[in-house]
Every structure is written in C-alpha cells, then in structure tokens.
Amino acid sequence: MPILKVTDLHVYYGSIHAVKGVSFEVNQGEIVTLIGANGAGKSTVLNTISGLLHQRSGTVEFDGKDLKGVAPHKVIRHGLAQVPEGRRVFLQMTVQENLEMGAYTRPGGEIAGSIAGVYERFPRLKERRTQVAGTLSGGEQQMLAMGRALMSKPKLLMLDEPSMGLAPILVEQIFDIIRELHRSGTTILLVEQNAQAALAIADRAYVLETGNITLSGTGAELMESDSVRKAYLGG
C-alpha cells in the first residue's frame, strides 16, 4: 500500500492554475522523484502535501489518512517532514538549537538520542554545533536542514531542490547522504532540477510539465527516454 497517494490534485494561485490534475504515489521504502523545469509546479505539489498550500480539488492521503485541511504542524505529527527549497534554517540560532527545533513534536527524553544520530550522519554539523547557522556554508546549511527534518523521525522525508546553488562536489555529497538515508530505511520524495542526479538514485520518477505529469517510470527508464534526455539531460 502506498504511504503517500496524491489523486487528481488541482492547485491555484489566484486565477493561475498551477497544478492540473496531478496523481502519483510513493510506496514505503522508495525514493520517488519529481523532475521538471523551473515553474513546472514541483514545489507547489510538495507545499500542498505538507499543508502550506490548499488544493482546490483532489486528495492527498498519507499513511491512510486524508490530509485535506490538516495544519502543517499537524502534518509533521503524522510523520511527514519537508526540507524546504532554499534550506530556510534559523539563521540566528546555533546548529544545535536548529536541530532541537526540528524535534518540537517529540517527547523531550528522546531528543538527545536523535541529535546524536544526526551528528553521526553529519559529522560536519557536530564540529559546528555551537556555531550560528547563518555563518555556515550553503552545503552545511543544506545538511542542517536535512538533519532538522530527520529530528521529527519522519515516515516520509520530502526534499525540495536539495542541490540548488551548491558546487558540484557538494551536490555529490548531498546525493550520497540521500542514498544513505534511503539505505537506512527512509522513504523519500525528491523534487530536483538536477534530473541526472535525481534519476540516478530514484526507484521511480515522474516528469512534471506546466502543472501536468507527462511521463512516469523507473528512474532508469526515464534516464533512457529520448524526450527526457533532450529536455533535461542535455542529450
């Protein structure tokens, strides 16, 4: 059974029809990616799933529950965490304080163990734990945003453009971390403009164009697709 099922989703910004009848699902343990050009509606889909935007029609079911009208902080309690585009870490807080903020839905006694787990996965953050987040590099801020989301112990982790603005070597590091999270059992929905990197790690993928899903298949199938190669892989 899918952990996330999106059915015939329509989302508007005023009179602009941004998402036009999108349907897809994510099964337990998968990495699923949504690829597409800037402005295709990828972030809008994620923000609707997490309750930051409201659909005009269609359903979002997570872990068997309909999320329509559920407030974003309650969506997190259901086990769905989003790493937003542009990282959005708390710039004036330390690394440690940012991680603690990620655990606000959880009992206090469990937090120390979770922070230790994040530091094990991101040794760089451990070195910087007393540093103010605004002084971190872009790659370190991305790691912190991912670590903060993991603090809520999510059943599904949604990543919105994790490689945006990062140097190629850091992009590689971030994708290695995503692979590692997947190997350790995290289910991931990835929105990414770097189609090559996203398809290389995805179990399944969907292509979003101007608010519609135009193609779907395994990551490998889409990597081989002529239309995908022409549009997104520079081939």
GROMACS .gro file of N, CA, C and O in nm, residues 86-202:
model
  468
   86GLY      N    1   1.564   2.627  -0.067
   86GLY     CA    2   1.635   2.742  -0.008
   86GLY      C    3   1.673   2.719   0.137
   86GLY      O    4   1.711   2.811   0.207
   87ARG      N    5   1.655   2.595   0.186
   87ARG     CA    6   1.702   2.549   0.317
   87ARG      C    7   1.626   2.604   0.437
   87ARG      O    8   1.586   2.532   0.523
   88ARG      N    9   1.608   2.738   0.443
   88ARG     CA   10   1.528   2.802   0.549
   88ARG      C   11   1.568   2.760   0.691
   88ARG      O   12   1.481   2.732   0.774
   89VAL      N   13   1.695   2.750   0.717
   89VAL     CA   14   1.737   2.722   0.856
   89VAL      C   15   1.718   2.852   0.936
   89VAL      O   16   1.705   2.960   0.881
   90PHE      N   17   1.715   2.839   1.068
   90PHE     CA   18   1.702   2.956   1.156
   90PHE      C   19   1.842   3.019   1.169
   90PHE      O   20   1.927   2.969   1.243
   91LEU      N   21   1.863   3.127   1.097
   91LEU     CA   22   1.999   3.180   1.078
   91LEU      C   23   2.062   3.232   1.207
   91LEU      O   24   2.184   3.229   1.223
   92GLN      N   25   1.978   3.282   1.301
   92GLN     CA   26   2.032   3.341   1.424
   92GLN      C   27   2.055   3.236   1.534
   92GLN      O   28   2.110   3.267   1.638
   93MET      N   29   2.009   3.114   1.508
   93MET     CA   30   2.024   3.008   1.610
   93MET      C   31   2.146   2.922   1.578
   93MET      O   32   2.189   2.913   1.463
   94THR      N   33   2.196   2.855   1.681
   94THR     CA   34   2.309   2.763   1.659
   94THR      C   35   2.260   2.637   1.587
   94THR      O   36   2.139   2.611   1.577
   95VAL      N   37   2.356   2.560   1.541
   95VAL     CA   38   2.326   2.431   1.478
   95VAL      C   39   2.243   2.345   1.573
   95VAL      O   40   2.139   2.290   1.537
   96GLN      N   41   2.289   2.335   1.697
   96GLN     CA   42   2.220   2.252   1.797
   96GLN      C   43   2.076   2.300   1.819
   96GLN      O   44   1.983   2.221   1.824
   97GLU      N   45   2.057   2.431   1.828
   97GLU     CA   46   1.922   2.486   1.850
   97GLU      C   47   1.831   2.458   1.731
   97GLU      O   48   1.712   2.429   1.747
   98ASN      N   49   1.886   2.466   1.609
   98ASN     CA   50   1.807   2.432   1.490
   98ASN      C   51   1.759   2.288   1.497
   98ASN      O   52   1.643   2.259   1.466
   99LEU      N   53   1.848   2.199   1.538
   99LEU     CA   54   1.810   2.057   1.547
   99LEU      C   55   1.702   2.037   1.654
   99LEU      O   56   1.606   1.962   1.633
  100GLU      N   57   1.717   2.106   1.766
  100GLU     CA   58   1.615   2.094   1.872
  100GLU      C   59   1.479   2.142   1.822
  100GLU      O   60   1.375   2.083   1.855
  101MET      N   61   1.478   2.248   1.739
  101MET     CA   62   1.352   2.297   1.684
  101MET      C   63   1.284   2.191   1.597
  101MET      O   64   1.162   2.183   1.591
  102GLY      N   65   1.365   2.108   1.532
  102GLY     CA   66   1.310   2.003   1.447
  102GLY      C   67   1.238   1.895   1.525
  102GLY      O   68   1.162   1.816   1.467
  103ALA      N   69   1.263   1.889   1.656
  103ALA     CA   70   1.206   1.782   1.738
  103ALA      C   71   1.090   1.830   1.826
  103ALA      O   72   1.052   1.762   1.921
  104TYR      N   73   1.032   1.947   1.791
  104TYR     CA   74   0.932   2.005   1.882
  104TYR      C   75   0.808   1.918   1.899
  104TYR      O   76   0.734   1.932   1.995
  105THR      N   77   0.785   1.824   1.808
  105THR     CA   78   0.665   1.738   1.820
  105THR      C   79   0.693   1.614   1.906
  105THR      O   80   0.603   1.534   1.927
  106ARG      N   81   0.817   1.599   1.952
  106ARG     CA   82   0.853   1.472   2.017
  106ARG      C   83   0.880   1.488   2.166
  106ARG      O   84   0.919   1.595   2.211
  107PRO      N   85   0.862   1.379   2.244
  107PRO     CA   86   0.890   1.388   2.388
  107PRO      C   87   1.037   1.422   2.414
  107PRO      O   88   1.127   1.373   2.344
  108GLY      N   89   1.059   1.506   2.517
  108GLY     CA   90   1.193   1.554   2.548
  108GLY      C   91   1.298   1.446   2.569
  108GLY      O   92   1.413   1.462   2.528
  109GLY      N   93   1.258   1.335   2.628
  109GLY     CA   94   1.353   1.228   2.661
  109GLY      C   95   1.417   1.163   2.539
  109GLY      O   96   1.522   1.100   2.549
  110GLU      N   97   1.352   1.178   2.421
  110GLU     CA   98   1.404   1.111   2.301
  110GLU      C   99   1.499   1.201   2.220
  110GLU      O  100   1.563   1.155   2.126
  111ILE      N  101   1.507   1.327   2.259
  111ILE     CA  102   1.572   1.423   2.169
  111ILE      C  103   1.724   1.406   2.166
  111ILE      O  104   1.786   1.411   2.060
  112ALA      N  105   1.784   1.382   2.281
  112ALA     CA  106   1.931   1.371   2.286
  112ALA      C  107   1.980   1.259   2.196
  112ALA      O  108   2.079   1.276   2.122
  113GLY      N  109   1.911   1.147   2.198
  113GLY     CA  110   1.950   1.033   2.113
  113GLY      C  111   1.939   1.066   1.966
  113GLY      O  112   2.024   1.028   1.884
  114SER      N  113   1.834   1.142   1.931
  114SER     CA  114   1.814   1.179   1.790
  114SER      C  115   1.922   1.276   1.744
  114SER      O  116   1.971   1.268   1.632
  115ILE      N  117   1.958   1.371   1.832
  115ILE     CA  118   2.065   1.466   1.796
  115ILE      C  119   2.196   1.390   1.775
  115ILE      O  120   2.268   1.415   1.678
  116ALA      N  121   2.223   1.294   1.863
  116ALA     CA  122   2.345   1.213   1.848
  116ALA      C  123   2.343   1.141   1.713
  116ALA      O  124   2.445   1.133   1.643
  117GLY      N  125   2.226   1.091   1.674
  117GLY     CA  126   2.212   1.021   1.545
  117GLY      C  127   2.239   1.113   1.427
  117GLY      O  128   2.305   1.075   1.330
  118VAL      N  129   2.189   1.237   1.436
  118VAL     CA  130   2.213   1.335   1.329
  118VAL      C  131   2.362   1.369   1.321
  118VAL      O  132   2.421   1.376   1.212
  119TYR      N  133   2.427   1.386   1.436
  119TYR     CA  134   2.570   1.418   1.436
  119TYR      C  135   2.654   1.302   1.380
  119TYR      O  136   2.758   1.324   1.318
  120GLU      N  137   2.606   1.181   1.402
  120GLU     CA  138   2.677   1.065   1.348
  120GLU      C  139   2.668   1.066   1.195
  120GLU      O  140   2.765   1.036   1.125
  121ARG      N  141   2.550   1.103   1.145
  121ARG     CA  142   2.528   1.105   0.999
  121ARG      C  143   2.595   1.226   0.935
  121ARG      O  144   2.638   1.221   0.820
  122PHE      N  145   2.602   1.338   1.008
  122PHE     CA  146   2.660   1.463   0.955
  122PHE      C  147   2.771   1.510   1.050
  122PHE      O  148   2.749   1.603   1.129
  123PRO      N  149   2.889   1.449   1.041
  123PRO     CA  150   2.997   1.486   1.134
  123PRO      C  151   3.031   1.635   1.128
  123PRO      O  152   3.069   1.696   1.227
  124ARG      N  153   3.014   1.697   1.009
  124ARG     CA  154   3.043   1.840   0.994
  124ARG      C  155   2.956   1.923   1.087
  124ARG      O  156   2.998   2.023   1.143
  125LEU      N  157   2.832   1.881   1.104
  125LEU     CA  158   2.741   1.956   1.193
  125LEU      C  159   2.785   1.944   1.339
  125LEU      O  160   2.772   2.039   1.416
  126LYS      N  161   2.839   1.827   1.372
  126LYS     CA  162   2.885   1.808   1.510
  126LYS      C  163   3.000   1.906   1.540
  126LYS      O  164   3.004   1.971   1.644
  127GLU      N  165   3.091   1.919   1.442
  127GLU     CA  166   3.203   2.014   1.458
  127GLU      C  167   3.151   2.157   1.475
  127GLU      O  168   3.214   2.240   1.538
  128ARG      N  169   3.037   2.186   1.412
  128ARG     CA  170   2.985   2.324   1.410
  128ARG      C  171   2.868   2.345   1.507
  128ARG      O  172   2.796   2.442   1.496
  129ARG      N  173   2.850   2.254   1.602
  129ARG     CA  174   2.723   2.254   1.676
  129ARG      C  175   2.694   2.382   1.753
  129ARG      O  176   2.579   2.416   1.775
  130THR      N  177   2.799   2.455   1.795
  130THR     CA  178   2.773   2.580   1.870
  130THR      C  179   2.777   2.703   1.779
  130THR      O  180   2.763   2.815   1.825
  131GLN      N  181   2.798   2.679   1.650
  131GLN     CA  182   2.808   2.790   1.555
  131GLN      C  183   2.668   2.836   1.513
  131GLN      O  184   2.576   2.756   1.501
  132VAL      N  185   2.655   2.966   1.489
  132VAL     CA  186   2.527   3.020   1.442
  132VAL      C  187   2.506   2.978   1.297
  132VAL      O  188   2.598   2.987   1.215
  133ALA      N  189   2.385   2.932   1.266
  133ALA     CA  190   2.358   2.871   1.135
  133ALA      C  191   2.385   2.966   1.018
  133ALA      O  192   2.425   2.924   0.911
  134GLY      N  193   2.365   3.097   1.042
  134GLY     CA  194   2.387   3.195   0.936
  134GLY      C  195   2.532   3.202   0.890
  134GLY      O  196   2.560   3.255   0.782
  135THR      N  197   2.625   3.150   0.969
  135THR     CA  198   2.767   3.154   0.932
  135THR      C  199   2.812   3.027   0.859
  135THR      O  200   2.928   3.014   0.822
  136LEU      N  201   2.722   2.931   0.842
  136LEU     CA  202   2.758   2.805   0.773
  136LEU      C  203   2.761   2.827   0.622
  136LEU      O  204   2.694   2.915   0.569
  137SER      N  205   2.834   2.740   0.552
  137SER     CA  206   2.832   2.742   0.405
  137SER      C  207   2.698   2.688   0.356
  137SER      O  208   2.621   2.628   0.432
  138GLY      N  209   2.670   2.707   0.226
  138GLY     CA  210   2.545   2.658   0.168
  138GLY      C  211   2.528   2.507   0.186
  138GLY      O  212   2.420   2.459   0.221
  139GLY      N  213   2.636   2.433   0.166
  139GLY     CA  214   2.629   2.287   0.181
  139GLY      C  215   2.600   2.247   0.325
  139GLY      O  216   2.521   2.155   0.351
  140GLU      N  217   2.664   2.317   0.419
  140GLU     CA  218   2.641   2.287   0.561
  140GLU      C  219   2.498   2.322   0.601
  140GLU      O  220   2.436   2.248   0.678
  141GLN      N  221   2.446   2.433   0.547
  141GLN     CA  222   2.307   2.469   0.577
  141GLN      C  223   2.210   2.364   0.522
  141GLN      O  224   2.109   2.334   0.585
  142GLN      N  225   2.242   2.308   0.405
  142GLN     CA  226   2.156   2.203   0.348
  142GLN      C  227   2.158   2.079   0.438
  142GLN      O  228   2.056   2.018   0.465
  143MET      N  229   2.278   2.043   0.486
  143MET     CA  230   2.289   1.929   0.579
  143MET      C  231   2.208   1.957   0.706
  143MET      O  232   2.140   1.867   0.758
  144LEU      N  233   2.215   2.081   0.754
  144LEU     CA  234   2.142   2.117   0.876
  144LEU      C  235   1.990   2.109   0.852
  144LEU      O  236   1.916   2.057   0.937
  145ALA      N  237   1.945   2.157   0.737
  145ALA     CA  238   1.801   2.150   0.706
  145ALA      C  239   1.755   2.003   0.700
  145ALA      O  240   1.646   1.970   0.748
  146MET      N  241   1.839   1.916   0.644
  146MET     CA  242   1.805   1.774   0.637
  146MET      C  243   1.806   1.712   0.777
  146MET      O  244   1.716   1.637   0.814
  147GLY      N  245   1.909   1.748   0.855
  147GLY     CA  246   1.918   1.696   0.992
  147GLY      C  247   1.800   1.740   1.077
  147GLY      O  248   1.743   1.660   1.153
  148ARG      N  249   1.761   1.866   1.060
  148ARG     CA  250   1.647   1.919   1.136
  148ARG      C  251   1.519   1.842   1.100
  148ARG      O  252   1.440   1.808   1.189
  149ALA      N  253   1.499   1.813   0.973
  149ALA     CA  254   1.379   1.737   0.932
  149ALA      C  255   1.382   1.596   0.989
  149ALA      O  256   1.279   1.542   1.031
  150LEU      N  257   1.501   1.536   0.995
  150LEU     CA  258   1.512   1.399   1.047
  150LEU      C  259   1.483   1.392   1.197
  150LEU      O  260   1.448   1.286   1.248
  151MET      N  261   1.495   1.505   1.266
  151MET     CA  262   1.469   1.507   1.410
  151MET      C  263   1.324   1.473   1.444
  151MET      O  264   1.295   1.430   1.555
  152SER      N  265   1.233   1.490   1.347
  152SER     CA  266   1.093   1.456   1.376
  152SER      C  267   1.064   1.308   1.351
  152SER      O  268   0.950   1.264   1.363
  153LYS      N  269   1.170   1.230   1.319
  153LYS     CA  270   1.156   1.087   1.291
  153LYS      C  271   1.048   1.062   1.184
  153LYS      O  272   0.950   0.992   1.207
  154PRO      N  273   1.066   1.119   1.065
  154PRO     CA  274   0.959   1.112   0.965
  154PRO      C  275   0.943   0.974   0.902
  154PRO      O  276   1.040   0.900   0.886
  155LYS      N  277   0.818   0.942   0.868
  155LYS     CA  278   0.791   0.821   0.787
  155LYS      C  279   0.819   0.850   0.640
  155LYS      O  280   0.846   0.760   0.562
  156LEU      N  281   0.806   0.978   0.603
  156LEU     CA  282   0.837   1.022   0.466
  156LEU      C  283   0.910   1.155   0.474
  156LEU      O  284   0.865   1.248   0.540
  157LEU      N  285   1.025   1.160   0.405
  157LEU     CA  286   1.105   1.282   0.400
  157LEU      C  287   1.090   1.343   0.261
  157LEU      O  288   1.117   1.276   0.161
  158MET      N  289   1.044   1.468   0.254
  158MET     CA  290   1.030   1.537   0.126
  158MET      C  291   1.142   1.640   0.113
  158MET      O  292   1.159   1.724   0.201
  159LEU      N  293   1.215   1.631   0.004
  159LEU     CA  294   1.329   1.720  -0.019
  159LEU      C  295   1.299   1.808  -0.139
  159LEU      O  296   1.275   1.757  -0.248
  160ASP      N  297   1.302   1.940  -0.120
  160ASP     CA  298   1.271   2.033  -0.227
  160ASP      C  299   1.399   2.101  -0.276
  160ASP      O  300   1.456   2.185  -0.208
  161GLU      N  301   1.446   2.059  -0.394
  161GLU     CA  302   1.566   2.116  -0.457
  161GLU      C  303   1.689   2.116  -0.364
  161GLU      O  304   1.749   2.221  -0.341
  162PRO      N  305   1.727   1.998  -0.310
  162PRO     CA  306   1.840   1.998  -0.215
  162PRO      C  307   1.973   2.040  -0.275
  162PRO      O  308   2.062   2.083  -0.203
  163SER      N  309   1.989   2.030  -0.409
  163SER     CA  310   2.120   2.063  -0.467
  163SER      C  311   2.128   2.208  -0.515
  163SER      O  312   2.232   2.252  -0.563
  164MET      N  313   2.019   2.283  -0.499
  164MET     CA  314   2.014   2.418  -0.556
  164MET      C  315   2.125   2.508  -0.501
  164MET      O  316   2.144   2.520  -0.380
  165GLY      N  317   2.200   2.569  -0.592
  165GLY     CA  318   2.302   2.667  -0.554
  165GLY      C  319   2.429   2.608  -0.496
  165GLY      O  320   2.513   2.682  -0.445
  166LEU      N  321   2.444   2.475  -0.501
  166LEU     CA  322   2.562   2.414  -0.442
  166LEU      C  323   2.665   2.379  -0.550
  166LEU      O  324   2.630   2.346  -0.663
  167ALA      N  325   2.793   2.386  -0.513
  167ALA     CA  326   2.901   2.346  -0.604
  167ALA      C  327   2.889   2.196  -0.634
  167ALA      O  328   2.840   2.120  -0.549
  168PRO      N  329   2.934   2.153  -0.753
  168PRO     CA  330   2.919   2.012  -0.792
  168PRO      C  331   2.967   1.911  -0.688
  168PRO      O  332   2.902   1.809  -0.666
  169ILE      N  333   3.078   1.940  -0.621
  169ILE     CA  334   3.129   1.843  -0.523
  169ILE      C  335   3.033   1.829  -0.404
  169ILE      O  336   3.014   1.721  -0.349
  170LEU      N  337   2.968   1.940  -0.368
  170LEU     CA  338   2.871   1.937  -0.259
  170LEU      C  339   2.742   1.867  -0.302
  170LEU      O  340   2.679   1.796  -0.224
  171VAL      N  341   2.705   1.887  -0.428
  171VAL     CA  342   2.586   1.818  -0.482
  171VAL      C  343   2.607   1.667  -0.467
  171VAL      O  344   2.518   1.594  -0.423
  172GLU      N  345   2.727   1.623  -0.502
  172GLU     CA  346   2.759   1.480  -0.491
  172GLU      C  347   2.745   1.432  -0.346
  172GLU      O  348   2.689   1.326  -0.320
  173GLN      N  349   2.796   1.513  -0.254
  173GLN     CA  350   2.786   1.478  -0.111
  173GLN      C  351   2.640   1.466  -0.066
  173GLN      O  352   2.604   1.372   0.004
  174ILE      N  353   2.559   1.564  -0.107
  174ILE     CA  354   2.418   1.565  -0.067
  174ILE      C  355   2.347   1.441  -0.122
  174ILE      O  356   2.270   1.374  -0.053
  175PHE      N  357   2.377   1.405  -0.247
  175PHE     CA  358   2.312   1.286  -0.305
  175PHE      C  359   2.363   1.157  -0.240
  175PHE      O  360   2.288   1.061  -0.225
  176ASP      N  361   2.489   1.156  -0.197
  176ASP     CA  362   2.540   1.040  -0.121
  176ASP      C  363   2.462   1.026   0.010
  176ASP      O  364   2.427   0.915   0.052
  177ILE      N  365   2.433   1.140   0.075
  177ILE     CA  366   2.357   1.138   0.200
  177ILE      C  367   2.215   1.087   0.175
  177ILE      O  368   2.161   1.006   0.252
  178ILE      N  369   2.153   1.132   0.064
  178ILE     CA  370   2.017   1.086   0.032
  178ILE      C  371   2.017   0.934   0.011
  178ILE      O  372   1.929   0.863   0.060
  179ARG      N  373   2.118   0.885  -0.061
  179ARG     CA  374   2.130   0.738  -0.083
  179ARG      C  375   2.140   0.665   0.050
  179ARG      O  376   2.078   0.562   0.072
  180GLU      N  377   2.224   0.721   0.138
  180GLU     CA  378   2.247   0.658   0.270
  180GLU      C  379   2.118   0.656   0.353
  180GLU      O  380   2.084   0.556   0.417
  181LEU      N  381   2.044   0.767   0.350
  181LEU     CA  382   1.915   0.773   0.423
  181LEU      C  383   1.820   0.666   0.369
  181LEU      O  384   1.751   0.599   0.445
  182HIS      N  385   1.819   0.651   0.238
  182HIS     CA  386   1.734   0.551   0.174
  182HIS      C  387   1.774   0.411   0.218
  182HIS      O  388   1.689   0.328   0.253
  183ARG      N  389   1.905   0.385   0.217
  183ARG     CA  390   1.954   0.253   0.258
  183ARG      C  391   1.915   0.221   0.402
  183ARG      O  392   1.889   0.107   0.438
  184SER      N  393   1.909   0.326   0.485
  184SER     CA  394   1.875   0.300   0.626
  184SER      C  395   1.723   0.298   0.649
  184SER      O  396   1.677   0.300   0.761
  185GLY      N  397   1.646   0.299   0.539
  185GLY     CA  398   1.502   0.274   0.552
  185GLY      C  399   1.411   0.395   0.539
  185GLY      O  400   1.291   0.384   0.556
  186THR      N  401   1.468   0.514   0.511
  186THR     CA  402   1.385   0.634   0.497
  186THR      C  403   1.318   0.637   0.360
  186THR      O  404   1.384   0.616   0.258
  187THR      N  405   1.188   0.662   0.358
  187THR     CA  406   1.114   0.681   0.233
  187THR      C  407   1.127   0.827   0.193
  187THR      O  408   1.112   0.916   0.276
  188ILE      N  409   1.157   0.851   0.064
  188ILE     CA  410   1.193   0.987   0.022
  188ILE      C  411   1.115   1.028  -0.103
  188ILE      O  412   1.106   0.951  -0.200
  189LEU      N  413   1.060   1.150  -0.098
  189LEU     CA  414   1.004   1.214  -0.217
  189LEU      C  415   1.094   1.333  -0.249
  189LEU      O  416   1.109   1.424  -0.167
  190LEU      N  417   1.156   1.329  -0.366
  190LEU     CA  418   1.260   1.426  -0.402
  190LEU      C  419   1.214   1.511  -0.520
  190LEU      O  420   1.176   1.459  -0.624
  191VAL      N  421   1.216   1.643  -0.502
  191VAL     CA  422   1.192   1.737  -0.611
  191VAL      C  423   1.328   1.796  -0.645
  191VAL      O  424   1.399   1.844  -0.557
  192GLU      N  425   1.365   1.790  -0.774
  192GLU     CA  426   1.502   1.826  -0.807
  192GLU      C  427   1.513   1.871  -0.953
  192GLU      O  428   1.459   1.806  -1.042
  193GLN      N  429   1.582   1.984  -0.974
  193GLN     CA  430   1.606   2.030  -1.111
  193GLN      C  431   1.722   1.955  -1.176
  193GLN      O  432   1.729   1.946  -1.297
  194ASN      N  433   1.812   1.902  -1.093
  194ASN     CA  434   1.924   1.824  -1.146
  194ASN      C  435   1.872   1.683  -1.179
  194ASN      O  436   1.882   1.589  -1.101
  195ALA      N  437   1.812   1.672  -1.299
  195ALA     CA  438   1.743   1.547  -1.337
  195ALA      C  439   1.838   1.429  -1.340
  195ALA      O  440   1.802   1.319  -1.298
  196GLN      N  441   1.958   1.452  -1.387
  196GLN     CA  442   2.056   1.343  -1.398
  196GLN      C  443   2.080   1.278  -1.261
  196GLN      O  444   2.071   1.157  -1.245
  197ALA      N  445   2.110   1.362  -1.161
  197ALA     CA  446   2.140   1.312  -1.026
  197ALA      C  447   2.016   1.247  -0.964
  197ALA      O  448   2.025   1.143  -0.899
  198ALA      N  449   1.900   1.309  -0.986
  198ALA     CA  450   1.776   1.258  -0.926
  198ALA      C  451   1.738   1.122  -0.984
  198ALA      O  452   1.705   1.029  -0.912
  199LEU      N  453   1.742   1.110  -1.117
  199LEU     CA  454   1.703   0.983  -1.182
  199LEU      C  455   1.800   0.871  -1.147
  199LEU      O  456   1.762   0.754  -1.140
  200ALA      N  457   1.928   0.908  -1.125
  200ALA     CA  458   2.029   0.806  -1.094
  200ALA      C  459   2.000   0.735  -0.961
  200ALA      O  460   2.038   0.620  -0.943
  201ILE      N  461   1.930   0.803  -0.868
  201ILE     CA  462   1.905   0.739  -0.737
  201ILE      C  463   1.759   0.698  -0.718
  201ILE      O  464   1.726   0.633  -0.619
  202ALA      N  465   1.671   0.736  -0.812
  202ALA     CA  466   1.527   0.716  -0.790
  202ALA      C  467   1.483   0.573  -0.826
  202ALA      O  468   1.527   0.518  -0.927
   0.00000   0.00000   0.00000
